[in-house]
Short mmCIF file of C-alpha atoms and ligand atoms in Angstrom, two decimals:
data_model
loop_
_atom_site.label_atom_id
_atom_site.label_comp_id
_atom_site.label_asym_id
_atom_site.label_seq_id
_atom_site.Cartn_x
_atom_site.Cartn_y
_atom_site.Cartn_z
CA MET A 120 -32.01 -8.74 9.82
CA THR A 121 -31.16 -10.73 6.69
CA GLU A 122 -28.61 -10.73 4.23
CA THR A 123 -24.86 -9.82 4.27
CA ASN A 124 -23.61 -8.41 1.12
CA GLY A 125 -19.73 -8.24 1.70
CA SER A 126 -19.51 -5.11 3.49
CA ILE A 127 -23.28 -4.30 3.79
CA ILE A 128 -25.70 -5.67 6.25
CA GLU A 129 -29.28 -5.20 5.44
CA GLY A 130 -30.91 -4.75 8.90
CA ARG A 131 -34.54 -4.63 9.93
CA THR A 132 -34.25 -0.73 9.96
CA GLY A 133 -31.89 -0.26 6.81
CA PRO A 134 -28.38 -0.88 5.79
CA TRP A 135 -25.41 -0.96 7.91
CA GLU A 136 -21.81 -0.99 6.91
CA ILE A 137 -18.97 -2.81 8.38
CA VAL A 138 -15.66 -1.23 9.29
CA LEU A 139 -12.57 -3.09 10.50
CA GLY A 140 -9.07 -2.26 11.58
CA LEU A 141 -6.44 -5.16 12.28
CA GLU A 142 -3.79 -5.40 14.80
CA VAL A 143 -1.27 -8.21 14.11
CA HIS A 144 1.53 -9.58 16.27
CA ALA A 145 4.10 -11.08 14.11
CA GLN A 146 6.87 -12.93 15.94
CA VAL A 147 10.19 -11.56 14.61
CA VAL A 148 12.58 -14.41 12.68
CA SER A 149 15.68 -14.32 15.09
CA ASN A 150 17.60 -16.92 16.52
CA ALA A 151 17.80 -14.96 19.99
CA LYS A 152 15.03 -12.75 21.95
CA LEU A 153 14.63 -9.16 21.70
CA PHE A 154 16.72 -8.25 24.85
CA SER A 155 18.24 -11.43 25.70
CA GLY A 156 20.36 -14.18 24.19
CA ALA A 157 17.91 -17.07 24.96
CA ALA A 158 16.76 -19.16 21.94
CA THR A 159 13.43 -18.63 20.28
CA GLU A 160 12.77 -21.98 18.60
CA PHE A 161 9.21 -23.33 18.78
CA GLY A 162 8.18 -26.35 20.55
CA ALA A 163 11.03 -26.69 23.01
CA GLU A 164 10.62 -28.15 26.59
CA PRO A 165 8.94 -25.47 29.05
CA ASN A 166 11.24 -23.06 30.59
CA THR A 167 14.50 -24.35 28.97
CA GLN A 168 14.80 -21.06 26.74
CA VAL A 169 14.93 -18.47 29.73
CA SER A 170 17.76 -16.22 30.56
CA LEU A 171 17.81 -14.39 33.86
CA VAL A 172 16.62 -11.15 31.94
CA ASP A 173 13.64 -12.99 30.74
CA ALA A 174 12.90 -14.16 34.19
CA ALA A 175 13.19 -10.47 35.44
CA MET A 176 15.76 -11.40 37.84
CA PRO A 177 16.71 -8.13 40.17
CA GLY A 178 19.55 -6.10 38.61
CA MET A 179 19.38 -7.80 35.00
CA LEU A 180 19.53 -5.54 32.14
CA PRO A 181 17.89 -5.85 28.37
CA VAL A 182 20.48 -5.54 25.66
CA ILE A 183 18.93 -4.97 22.46
CA ASN A 184 19.28 -7.82 19.57
CA ASP A 185 20.27 -5.77 16.46
CA VAL A 186 18.82 -8.65 14.21
CA CYS A 187 15.24 -7.58 15.45
CA VAL A 188 15.79 -4.16 14.75
CA GLU A 189 17.00 -4.71 11.21
CA GLN A 190 14.00 -7.16 10.71
CA ALA A 191 11.49 -4.20 11.89
CA VAL A 192 13.00 -1.73 9.45
CA LYS A 193 12.93 -4.45 6.68
CA THR A 194 9.39 -4.89 7.38
CA GLY A 195 8.75 -1.33 7.28
CA LEU A 196 10.46 -0.76 3.73
CA GLY A 197 8.17 -3.90 2.70
CA LEU A 198 5.16 -1.84 3.83
CA LYS A 199 6.44 1.09 2.06
CA ALA A 200 6.31 2.79 5.38
CA GLN A 201 7.93 5.59 7.06
CA ILE A 202 11.25 4.62 9.02
CA ASN A 203 11.61 6.39 12.07
CA LYS A 204 14.93 7.42 12.46
CA ARG A 205 14.71 7.77 16.33
CA SER A 206 12.30 5.59 18.12
CA VAL A 207 12.09 4.66 21.85
CA PHE A 208 11.19 1.99 23.96
CA ASP A 209 8.54 2.19 26.67
CA ARG A 210 7.50 0.23 29.52
CA LYS A 211 3.96 -0.99 29.48
CA ASN A 212 2.98 -1.86 33.03
CA TYR A 213 0.51 -4.52 33.93
CA PHE A 214 0.50 -7.50 36.35
CA TYR A 215 0.13 -10.83 34.84
CA ALA A 216 1.69 -14.34 36.01
CA ASP A 217 3.31 -15.11 32.98
CA LEU A 218 5.03 -11.65 32.85
CA PRO A 219 7.53 -11.56 35.58
CA ALA A 220 8.81 -8.00 35.34
CA GLY A 221 5.27 -6.64 35.69
CA TYR A 222 5.85 -4.55 32.56
CA GLN A 223 6.48 -5.34 28.72
CA ILE A 224 8.77 -3.36 26.90
CA SER A 225 7.09 -2.07 24.14
CA GLN A 226 7.02 1.08 21.89
CA TYR A 227 4.15 3.68 22.09
CA LEU A 228 4.37 7.29 21.14
CA GLN A 229 7.69 6.85 18.98
CA PRO A 230 7.52 3.53 17.39
CA ILE A 231 10.24 2.44 14.70
CA VAL A 232 7.94 2.30 11.93
CA GLY A 233 5.08 5.05 10.86
CA GLU A 234 2.47 5.02 7.96
CA GLY A 235 2.74 2.68 5.22
CA THR A 236 0.55 1.00 2.93
CA ILE A 237 -0.59 -2.68 1.75
CA ILE A 238 -2.38 -3.65 -1.71
CA LEU A 239 -5.06 -6.05 -1.16
CA ASP A 240 -5.72 -8.82 -3.90
CA LEU A 241 -9.21 -9.45 -4.09
CA PRO A 242 -10.77 -12.64 -4.94
CA ASP A 243 -12.39 -11.20 -8.21
CA GLY A 244 -8.99 -9.86 -9.30
CA ARG A 245 -9.57 -6.22 -8.10
CA THR A 246 -7.09 -4.59 -5.76
CA ARG A 247 -7.52 -2.01 -2.83
CA GLU A 248 -5.46 -0.07 -0.52
CA VAL A 249 -5.17 -0.28 3.08
CA GLY A 250 -3.19 2.24 5.23
CA ILE A 251 -0.65 0.96 7.90
CA THR A 252 -0.77 3.08 10.89
CA ARG A 253 2.57 2.10 12.40
CA LEU A 254 4.67 -1.14 13.27
CA HIS A 255 6.47 -1.14 16.64
CA LEU A 256 8.75 -3.63 18.43
CA GLU A 257 7.79 -5.21 21.76
CA GLN A 258 8.30 -8.25 24.02
CA ASP A 259 6.18 -11.29 23.81
CA ALA A 260 4.75 -12.68 27.27
CA GLY A 261 5.24 -16.14 28.53
CA LYS A 262 2.31 -18.83 28.60
CA SER A 263 0.27 -19.86 31.23
CA LEU A 264 -0.89 -23.43 31.08
CA HIS A 265 -4.25 -24.17 32.62
CA ASP A 266 -4.66 -27.82 31.63
CA GLN A 267 -1.59 -29.58 33.31
CA HIS A 268 -3.12 -29.89 36.91
CA PRO A 269 -6.48 -30.07 38.24
CA THR A 270 -6.28 -26.74 40.68
CA LYS A 271 -2.85 -25.24 39.51
CA THR A 272 -1.70 -23.22 36.73
CA TYR A 273 1.63 -23.71 35.52
CA VAL A 274 3.89 -21.13 33.64
CA ASP A 275 6.19 -21.44 30.73
CA LEU A 276 8.68 -18.65 30.03
CA ASN A 277 10.11 -19.65 26.77
CA ARG A 278 8.06 -17.16 24.96
CA CYS A 279 8.81 -14.54 27.42
CA GLY A 280 10.87 -11.57 25.61
CA VAL A 281 10.49 -13.00 22.17
CA ALA A 282 10.56 -10.07 19.71
CA LEU A 283 7.37 -9.25 18.16
CA MET A 284 6.29 -6.60 15.58
CA GLU A 285 2.85 -5.12 15.94
CA ILE A 286 1.76 -3.96 12.88
CA VAL A 287 -1.36 -1.84 13.31
CA SER A 288 -3.78 -1.04 10.25
CA GLU A 289 -6.07 1.93 9.64
CA PRO A 290 -10.04 1.35 9.86
CA ASP A 291 -9.98 0.82 6.00
CA MET A 292 -11.48 -2.43 5.60
CA ARG A 293 -15.13 -3.14 4.96
CA SER A 294 -15.88 -6.77 4.95
CA ALA A 295 -14.60 -10.22 6.12
CA GLU A 296 -13.24 -10.91 2.58
CA GLU A 297 -11.22 -7.84 2.81
CA ALA A 298 -9.68 -8.67 6.24
CA ALA A 299 -8.77 -12.06 4.91
CA ALA A 300 -7.15 -10.67 1.88
CA TYR A 301 -5.32 -8.18 4.31
CA LEU A 302 -3.84 -10.93 6.36
CA ARG A 303 -2.95 -13.18 3.54
CA LYS A 304 -1.15 -10.32 1.84
CA LEU A 305 0.58 -9.37 4.85
CA ARG A 306 1.71 -12.83 5.65
CA SER A 307 2.91 -13.02 1.94
CA ILE A 308 5.07 -9.79 2.44
CA LEU A 309 6.36 -11.05 5.64
CA ARG A 310 7.33 -14.28 4.26
CA TYR A 311 9.10 -12.89 1.25
CA LEU A 312 10.96 -10.68 3.35
CA GLY A 313 11.87 -13.48 6.00
CA THR A 314 10.94 -11.42 8.89
CA CYS A 315 8.21 -13.69 10.25
CA ASP A 316 7.52 -17.27 9.24
CA GLY A 317 3.57 -16.46 9.28
CA ASN A 318 2.60 -19.54 11.02
CA MET A 319 -0.63 -18.85 12.55
CA GLU A 320 -1.16 -22.34 13.96
CA GLN A 321 2.25 -21.99 16.01
CA GLY A 322 1.14 -18.34 16.93
CA SER A 323 3.84 -16.60 14.92
CA LEU A 324 1.20 -14.69 13.69
CA ARG A 325 -1.76 -13.46 15.83
CA CYS A 326 -4.56 -11.04 15.06
CA ASP A 327 -6.82 -8.57 16.97
CA VAL A 328 -9.75 -7.51 15.13
CA ASN A 329 -11.37 -4.45 15.60
CA VAL A 330 -15.23 -4.27 14.43
CA SER A 331 -17.71 -1.59 14.37
CA VAL A 332 -20.63 -0.78 12.30
CA ARG A 333 -22.31 2.62 11.09
CA ARG A 334 -25.03 3.61 8.62
CA PRO A 335 -23.37 4.18 5.14
CA GLY A 336 -21.92 7.91 5.30
CA GLU A 337 -21.97 8.46 8.90
CA PRO A 338 -18.88 8.60 11.00
CA TYR A 339 -17.30 5.53 12.46
CA GLY A 340 -19.27 3.89 15.29
CA THR A 341 -18.10 2.45 18.55
CA ARG A 342 -15.77 -0.60 18.20
CA CYS A 343 -15.02 -3.89 19.95
CA GLU A 344 -11.70 -5.46 19.72
CA ILE A 345 -11.71 -9.28 19.31
CA LYS A 346 -8.55 -10.84 20.70
CA ASN A 347 -5.77 -13.28 19.28
CA VAL A 348 -7.76 -14.71 16.61
CA ASN A 349 -5.64 -17.50 15.14
CA SER A 350 -6.69 -18.34 11.79
CA ILE A 351 -7.91 -16.60 8.69
CA ARG A 352 -10.94 -18.49 8.75
CA PHE A 353 -11.93 -17.73 12.57
CA VAL A 354 -10.82 -13.94 11.63
CA SER A 355 -13.97 -14.12 8.93
CA GLN A 356 -16.37 -16.10 11.06
CA ALA A 357 -15.47 -13.62 14.17
CA ILE A 358 -16.29 -10.50 11.97
CA GLU A 359 -19.51 -11.73 10.61
CA TYR A 360 -20.58 -12.89 14.21
CA GLU A 361 -19.54 -9.43 15.81
CA ALA A 362 -21.01 -7.20 13.05
CA ARG A 363 -24.48 -9.00 13.24
CA ARG A 364 -24.35 -8.53 16.97
CA GLN A 365 -23.75 -5.07 16.93
CA VAL A 366 -26.60 -4.36 14.30
CA GLU A 367 -28.76 -6.37 16.44
CA LEU A 368 -27.92 -4.46 19.52
CA LEU A 369 -28.15 -1.06 17.88
CA GLU A 370 -31.62 -1.72 16.05
CA GLU A 371 -32.98 -2.78 19.30
CA GLY A 372 -32.05 0.65 20.69
CA GLY A 373 -29.08 -0.35 22.61
CA THR A 374 -25.50 1.05 22.16
CA VAL A 375 -22.04 -0.83 21.75
CA VAL A 376 -19.52 -0.79 24.52
CA GLN A 377 -15.95 -0.50 23.65
CA GLU A 378 -14.54 -3.59 24.95
CA THR A 379 -12.29 -6.42 24.45
CA ARG A 380 -14.10 -9.68 23.21
CA LEU A 381 -12.99 -13.28 22.63
CA PHE A 382 -13.93 -15.52 19.78
CA ASP A 383 -15.16 -19.01 20.67
CA SER A 384 -14.18 -21.00 17.55
CA GLY A 385 -16.23 -24.09 18.83
CA ARG A 386 -19.49 -22.16 19.02
CA GLY A 387 -18.52 -19.40 16.37
CA VAL A 388 -19.50 -16.60 18.95
CA THR A 389 -17.70 -13.74 20.62
CA ARG A 390 -17.87 -13.15 24.39
CA SER A 391 -16.95 -10.27 26.39
CA MET A 392 -13.64 -10.74 28.03
CA ARG A 393 -12.94 -7.28 29.88
CA SER A 394 -13.77 -3.63 29.38
CA LYS A 395 -11.53 -1.80 27.07
CA GLU A 396 -8.43 -0.52 28.58
CA HIS A 397 -7.24 2.77 28.05
CA ALA A 398 -3.41 3.69 27.29
CA HIS A 399 -3.40 5.66 30.71
CA ASP A 400 -4.03 2.62 32.72
CA TYR A 401 -0.49 1.24 31.35
CA ARG A 402 1.19 4.29 32.87
CA TYR A 403 3.53 4.17 29.80
CA PHE A 404 7.11 5.60 30.68
CA PRO A 405 10.49 5.48 28.49
CA ASP A 406 12.38 2.46 29.75
CA PRO A 407 15.50 3.97 31.59
CA ASP A 408 17.31 0.91 30.82
CA LEU A 409 17.39 1.43 27.11
CA LEU A 410 18.65 4.08 24.87
CA PRO A 411 16.58 5.29 22.05
CA LEU A 412 17.08 3.46 18.96
CA GLU A 413 18.78 5.88 16.28
CA PHE A 414 19.78 5.16 12.43
CA ASP A 415 21.13 7.24 9.82
CA ASP A 416 20.25 6.86 6.06
CA ALA A 417 23.00 4.65 5.18
CA TYR A 418 21.78 2.09 7.63
CA ILE A 419 18.17 2.16 6.06
CA GLU A 420 19.76 1.93 2.53
CA ARG A 421 22.03 -1.14 3.78
CA ILE A 422 18.71 -2.90 4.70
CA ARG A 423 16.76 -1.74 1.60
CA ALA A 424 19.50 -3.49 -0.51
CA THR A 425 18.87 -6.94 0.77
CA MET A 426 15.17 -6.71 -0.09
CA PRO A 427 14.08 -9.42 -2.63
CA GLU A 428 11.34 -8.75 -5.33
CA LEU A 429 8.11 -8.41 -3.45
CA PRO A 430 4.78 -9.82 -4.34
CA ASP A 431 3.31 -6.73 -5.81
CA ALA A 432 6.21 -6.03 -8.26
CA LYS A 433 6.39 -9.95 -9.10
CA LYS A 434 2.71 -9.73 -10.02
CA ALA A 435 3.14 -6.96 -12.00
CA ARG A 436 6.06 -8.29 -13.89
CA PHE A 437 4.24 -11.48 -14.39
CA ILE A 438 1.23 -9.78 -15.93
CA ALA A 439 3.43 -7.71 -18.03
CA ASP A 440 6.02 -10.34 -19.21
CA TYR A 441 3.82 -13.34 -19.23
CA GLY A 442 0.30 -11.82 -20.17
CA LEU A 443 -1.15 -13.39 -17.15
CA SER A 444 -4.50 -12.22 -15.72
CA ALA A 445 -4.29 -10.32 -12.39
CA TYR A 446 -5.97 -13.33 -10.75
CA ASP A 447 -3.49 -16.06 -12.01
CA ALA A 448 -0.45 -13.90 -11.34
CA GLY A 449 -1.70 -12.74 -7.86
CA VAL A 450 -2.06 -16.66 -6.93
CA LEU A 451 1.08 -17.48 -8.40
CA VAL A 452 3.33 -14.85 -6.47
CA ALA A 453 1.43 -15.52 -3.13
CA GLU A 454 4.18 -17.65 -2.12
CA GLN A 455 7.81 -17.18 -3.17
CA GLU A 456 8.45 -20.85 -3.83
CA THR A 457 5.38 -21.02 -6.08
CA ALA A 458 6.64 -17.89 -8.35
CA ALA A 459 10.03 -19.76 -8.35
CA TYR A 460 8.64 -22.97 -9.64
CA TYR A 461 6.40 -21.11 -12.15
CA GLU A 462 9.32 -19.23 -13.52
CA ALA A 463 11.47 -22.15 -13.75
CA LEU A 464 8.71 -23.92 -15.75
CA VAL A 465 8.01 -21.18 -18.14
CA GLU A 466 11.84 -20.36 -18.57
CA GLY A 467 12.66 -24.06 -19.09
CA GLU A 468 16.40 -25.32 -19.55
CA GLY A 469 18.77 -23.82 -22.26
CA GLY A 470 16.99 -20.63 -22.94
CA LYS A 471 13.80 -22.56 -24.32
CA THR A 472 10.67 -20.88 -23.05
CA ARG A 473 7.07 -22.35 -22.70
CA ASP A 474 3.44 -21.17 -23.29
CA PRO A 475 3.26 -19.01 -20.09
CA LYS A 476 -0.86 -19.20 -19.93
CA MET A 477 -0.51 -22.91 -20.19
CA ALA A 478 2.01 -23.17 -17.80
CA ALA A 479 0.05 -21.09 -15.18
CA ASN A 480 -3.24 -23.28 -15.98
CA TRP A 481 -1.06 -26.39 -15.30
CA VAL A 482 0.43 -24.97 -11.83
CA ILE A 483 -2.82 -23.53 -10.66
CA GLY A 484 -5.00 -26.31 -11.71
CA GLU A 485 -3.35 -29.89 -11.89
CA LEU A 486 -0.27 -29.29 -9.60
CA PHE A 487 -2.08 -27.27 -6.81
CA GLY A 488 -4.99 -30.01 -6.99
CA ALA A 489 -2.31 -32.74 -6.68
CA LEU A 490 -0.40 -30.96 -3.80
CA ASN A 491 -3.67 -30.41 -1.97
CA ARG A 492 -4.61 -34.19 -2.17
CA ALA A 493 -1.24 -35.19 -1.04
CA GLY A 494 -1.14 -32.64 1.59
CA ARG A 495 2.20 -31.37 0.27
CA THR A 496 3.76 -27.97 -0.19
CA ILE A 497 5.14 -27.05 -3.69
CA GLN A 498 8.82 -27.41 -2.16
CA ASP A 499 8.29 -31.11 -2.01
CA SER A 500 6.32 -31.51 -5.01
CA PRO A 501 6.36 -35.05 -6.36
CA VAL A 502 6.86 -33.47 -9.74
CA SER A 503 9.65 -30.94 -10.38
CA SER A 504 9.27 -27.83 -12.83
CA ALA A 505 11.71 -29.71 -15.10
CA GLU A 506 9.60 -32.71 -15.09
CA LEU A 507 6.12 -30.94 -15.68
CA GLY A 508 8.09 -28.96 -18.26
CA GLY A 509 8.81 -32.30 -20.10
CA LEU A 510 4.98 -32.96 -19.95
CA LEU A 511 4.07 -29.61 -21.38
CA ASP A 512 6.61 -30.05 -24.22
CA LEU A 513 4.93 -33.24 -25.33
CA ILE A 514 1.77 -31.36 -25.59
CA ALA A 515 3.30 -28.74 -27.31
CA ASP A 516 5.06 -30.83 -30.11
CA ASP A 517 1.73 -32.73 -30.43
CA THR A 518 3.12 -35.89 -29.24
CA ILE A 519 -0.06 -36.12 -26.78
CA SER A 520 -3.17 -34.31 -26.53
CA GLY A 521 -3.87 -31.87 -23.35
CA ARG A 522 -6.75 -34.45 -22.40
CA ILE A 523 -4.06 -37.32 -22.27
CA ALA A 524 -1.62 -35.33 -20.56
CA LYS A 525 -3.74 -35.13 -17.65
CA ASP A 526 -3.68 -38.77 -17.12
CA VAL A 527 -0.04 -38.94 -17.82
CA PHE A 528 0.40 -36.25 -15.00
CA ALA A 529 -1.62 -38.38 -12.49
CA ASP A 530 0.80 -41.03 -13.36
CA MET A 531 3.91 -39.05 -12.94
CA VAL A 532 2.61 -37.83 -9.35
CA GLU A 533 2.14 -41.57 -8.31
CA THR A 534 5.24 -43.23 -9.99
CA GLY A 535 7.58 -40.35 -10.09
CA LYS A 536 8.38 -41.41 -13.77
CA PRO A 537 9.23 -38.84 -16.49
CA ALA A 538 6.26 -38.05 -18.87
CA GLY A 539 8.25 -39.30 -21.97
CA GLU A 540 8.49 -42.71 -20.32
CA ILE A 541 5.01 -43.12 -19.24
CA VAL A 542 3.71 -42.13 -22.91
CA GLU A 543 6.13 -44.54 -24.52
CA ALA A 544 5.42 -47.53 -21.87
CA LYS A 545 1.76 -46.86 -22.17
CA GLY A 546 1.74 -46.36 -25.79
CA LEU A 547 -0.18 -42.90 -25.60
CA ARG A 548 1.50 -41.09 -28.51
CA GLN A 549 -1.12 -39.44 -30.49
CA VAL A 550 -2.06 -40.65 -33.79
CA THR A 551 -1.15 -37.82 -36.09
CA ASP A 552 -0.80 -40.19 -39.36
CA SER A 553 -3.89 -38.67 -41.47
CA GLY A 554 -4.01 -42.00 -43.42
CA ALA A 555 -4.60 -43.96 -40.16
CA ILE A 556 -7.10 -41.44 -38.90
CA ASP A 557 -8.88 -41.38 -42.20
CA SER A 558 -9.26 -45.40 -42.24
CA MET A 559 -10.93 -45.20 -38.75
CA ILE A 560 -13.53 -42.56 -39.72
CA ASP A 561 -14.33 -44.55 -42.64
CA GLU A 562 -14.98 -47.46 -40.61
CA VAL A 563 -17.09 -45.47 -38.11
CA LEU A 564 -19.06 -43.94 -40.77
CA SER A 565 -19.79 -47.04 -42.51
CA ARG A 566 -20.93 -48.89 -39.25
CA ASN A 567 -23.34 -45.72 -38.69
CA ALA A 568 -24.87 -45.14 -42.21
CA ASP A 569 -28.43 -44.20 -40.49
CA LYS A 570 -26.72 -41.43 -38.55
CA VAL A 571 -24.50 -40.15 -41.29
CA ALA A 572 -27.97 -39.80 -43.36
CA GLU A 573 -29.61 -37.99 -40.49
CA TYR A 574 -26.60 -35.44 -40.16
CA LYS A 575 -26.59 -34.87 -43.96
CA ALA A 576 -30.29 -34.15 -43.32
CA GLY A 577 -29.34 -31.46 -40.83
CA LYS A 578 -28.98 -33.02 -37.48
CA ASP A 579 -25.56 -31.11 -36.97
CA LYS A 580 -25.10 -32.25 -33.38
CA LEU A 581 -24.27 -35.66 -34.64
CA PHE A 582 -20.75 -34.39 -35.54
CA GLY A 583 -19.88 -34.76 -31.70
CA PHE A 584 -21.06 -38.27 -31.97
CA PHE A 585 -18.76 -39.24 -34.92
CA VAL A 586 -15.76 -37.50 -33.12
CA GLY A 587 -16.33 -39.52 -30.04
CA GLN A 588 -16.50 -42.94 -31.86
CA VAL A 589 -13.30 -42.38 -33.73
CA MET A 590 -11.59 -41.12 -30.30
CA LYS A 591 -12.86 -44.25 -28.65
CA ALA A 592 -11.62 -46.51 -31.54
CA THR A 593 -8.22 -44.91 -30.88
CA GLY A 594 -8.15 -45.06 -27.33
CA GLY A 595 -8.46 -41.34 -27.05
CA LYS A 596 -5.14 -40.85 -29.05
CA ALA A 597 -6.42 -39.34 -32.38
CA ASN A 598 -4.97 -35.72 -32.67
CA PRO A 599 -8.19 -33.85 -32.02
CA LYS A 600 -7.32 -31.16 -34.58
CA LEU A 601 -6.71 -33.43 -37.44
CA LEU A 602 -9.69 -35.66 -36.74
CA ASN A 603 -12.04 -32.63 -36.78
CA GLU A 604 -10.67 -31.82 -39.95
CA ARG A 605 -10.70 -35.10 -41.98
CA LEU A 606 -14.08 -35.72 -40.26
CA ARG A 607 -15.65 -32.42 -41.73
CA GLU A 608 -13.97 -32.96 -44.89
CA LYS A 609 -15.62 -36.58 -45.37
CA LEU A 610 -19.00 -35.55 -44.34
CA GLN A 611 -19.05 -32.86 -46.83
P1 LIG B 262 -5.88 1.00 20.70
O1 LIG B 262 -4.55 1.17 21.12
O2 LIG B 262 -6.66 1.15 22.07
O3 LIG B 262 -5.87 -0.61 20.40
P2 LIG B 262 -6.03 2.17 18.20
O4 LIG B 262 -6.36 3.70 18.08
O5 LIG B 262 -4.38 1.91 18.14
O6 LIG B 262 -6.31 1.84 19.56
O7 LIG B 262 -6.66 1.40 17.39
C1 LIG B 262 -6.72 0.00 17.32
C2 LIG B 262 -7.05 -0.47 16.15
O8 LIG B 262 -8.70 -0.16 15.92
C3 LIG B 262 -6.83 -0.12 14.69
O9 LIG B 262 -6.42 -1.45 13.72
C4 LIG B 262 -7.70 0.70 14.01
O10 LIG B 262 -7.72 0.78 12.72
C5 LIG B 262 -8.87 0.16 14.51
N1 LIG B 262 -10.23 1.14 14.83
C6 LIG B 262 -10.05 2.37 15.30
N2 LIG B 262 -11.33 2.80 15.12
C7 LIG B 262 -12.20 1.85 14.69
C8 LIG B 262 -13.57 1.92 14.23
N3 LIG B 262 -14.27 2.48 14.81
N4 LIG B 262 -14.07 0.59 13.92
C9 LIG B 262 -13.10 -0.40 13.70
N5 LIG B 262 -11.71 -0.29 13.90
C10 LIG B 262 -11.40 0.72 14.58
MG1 LIG B 263 -4.98 -2.25 20.47
#
């Protein structure tokens, strides 16, 4: 076996195609849990956010949290999905130390949201549609802590009963790159909607990856499910490893066993965890403590009315209104805050608009670079959109060149001073006086009479040398366009 070309693995016996479906658990943004009033805030002291319902004390009854239901419906609308006006909570029975009730309240045959779609923005600017199978609401379990005592396991029930949305995709993805694009886009939509904060490190967004391989054109092969992968990079690594493992196995005449595997991020491999459990193992049945959820159209429309402009619509608008490339528009809309910064930059103050393409280049290039280096987000950018706008205005009115502007920007990041002040203090104004430029050109040409002769004899490349010399004499401040014009004339 040799190379992977995105979706195709070239095996010893021919090509194999990777097939991927993702199950994402997204923690619902809500102050209280799905069926109790306990708080959900991350990072609290263990077992300080546990109600009697969460601890499954006898006789305690779950009460549905309407906010969580609204969040699930809103997410369904954001995924252009079927909202089911009637859905049912079921008990999924299994024993685990951090699941005191002995069952998880989930949804099985009648989930709150049905089929939808999500559009992937691929790195080369292409897009691709992936089907959403369903979204259902369920409770999270608690957390077992194995590292607090040499021989004992501790249990923290803070997370027990927190609302999760399980979002299941169709097996429509064909490469690690597409799976990564799926997660980025899903995360972006959830964050726009405010229904999940998308924080993978804190576990608000967790991903199970289903991987199988097949000969191109053949029916799907047997899949393995890799549980709880907690970063987009690890998802890609787990897929690459697992697909190769399956190809090697099949090429040696073996068969893939359907099972649940774990990704060991330290070693970059997947390991078998348990054989695949089936729905009938869980003895699902409707939870007798809860009524079915029922909504009417007015309820759904009321939620629809609160939806913000989502990434796809914003991207289309940026392309249409600002003439941006699909790639640039996709980058700028990925986070709502970036899109807002960019729009404020272009729209300026008092009806003034700035060159949209130039503004996009500055945000994606210089600003992102500076934020990365400083480890900051755009919300606490050291340079506001109004301040960056001030710099772009100095380029637009020829006060400084684009080249000098980059130095001024670095200074703005460091000192927090406005562009104009830096330009004045350091004397960076462009030389646009043609008389001054002419005299510097004359000086350079007379100092380099030999080179002038070579140029006139046909050595065209020397033009750049003369430009460089004059630029140097002006400390980089000569207006480049004017300098070129004047120099060309003088060398005629
Ligand atoms: P389960 O409930 O047992 O996990 P589902 O039918 O809900 O099974 O499927 C779970 C996930 O597996 C879905 O995301 C689906 O797209 C994906 N999937 C199903 N078949 C395949 C396959 N052959 N290869 C890769 N992924 C698959
Ligand atoms: Mg599953």
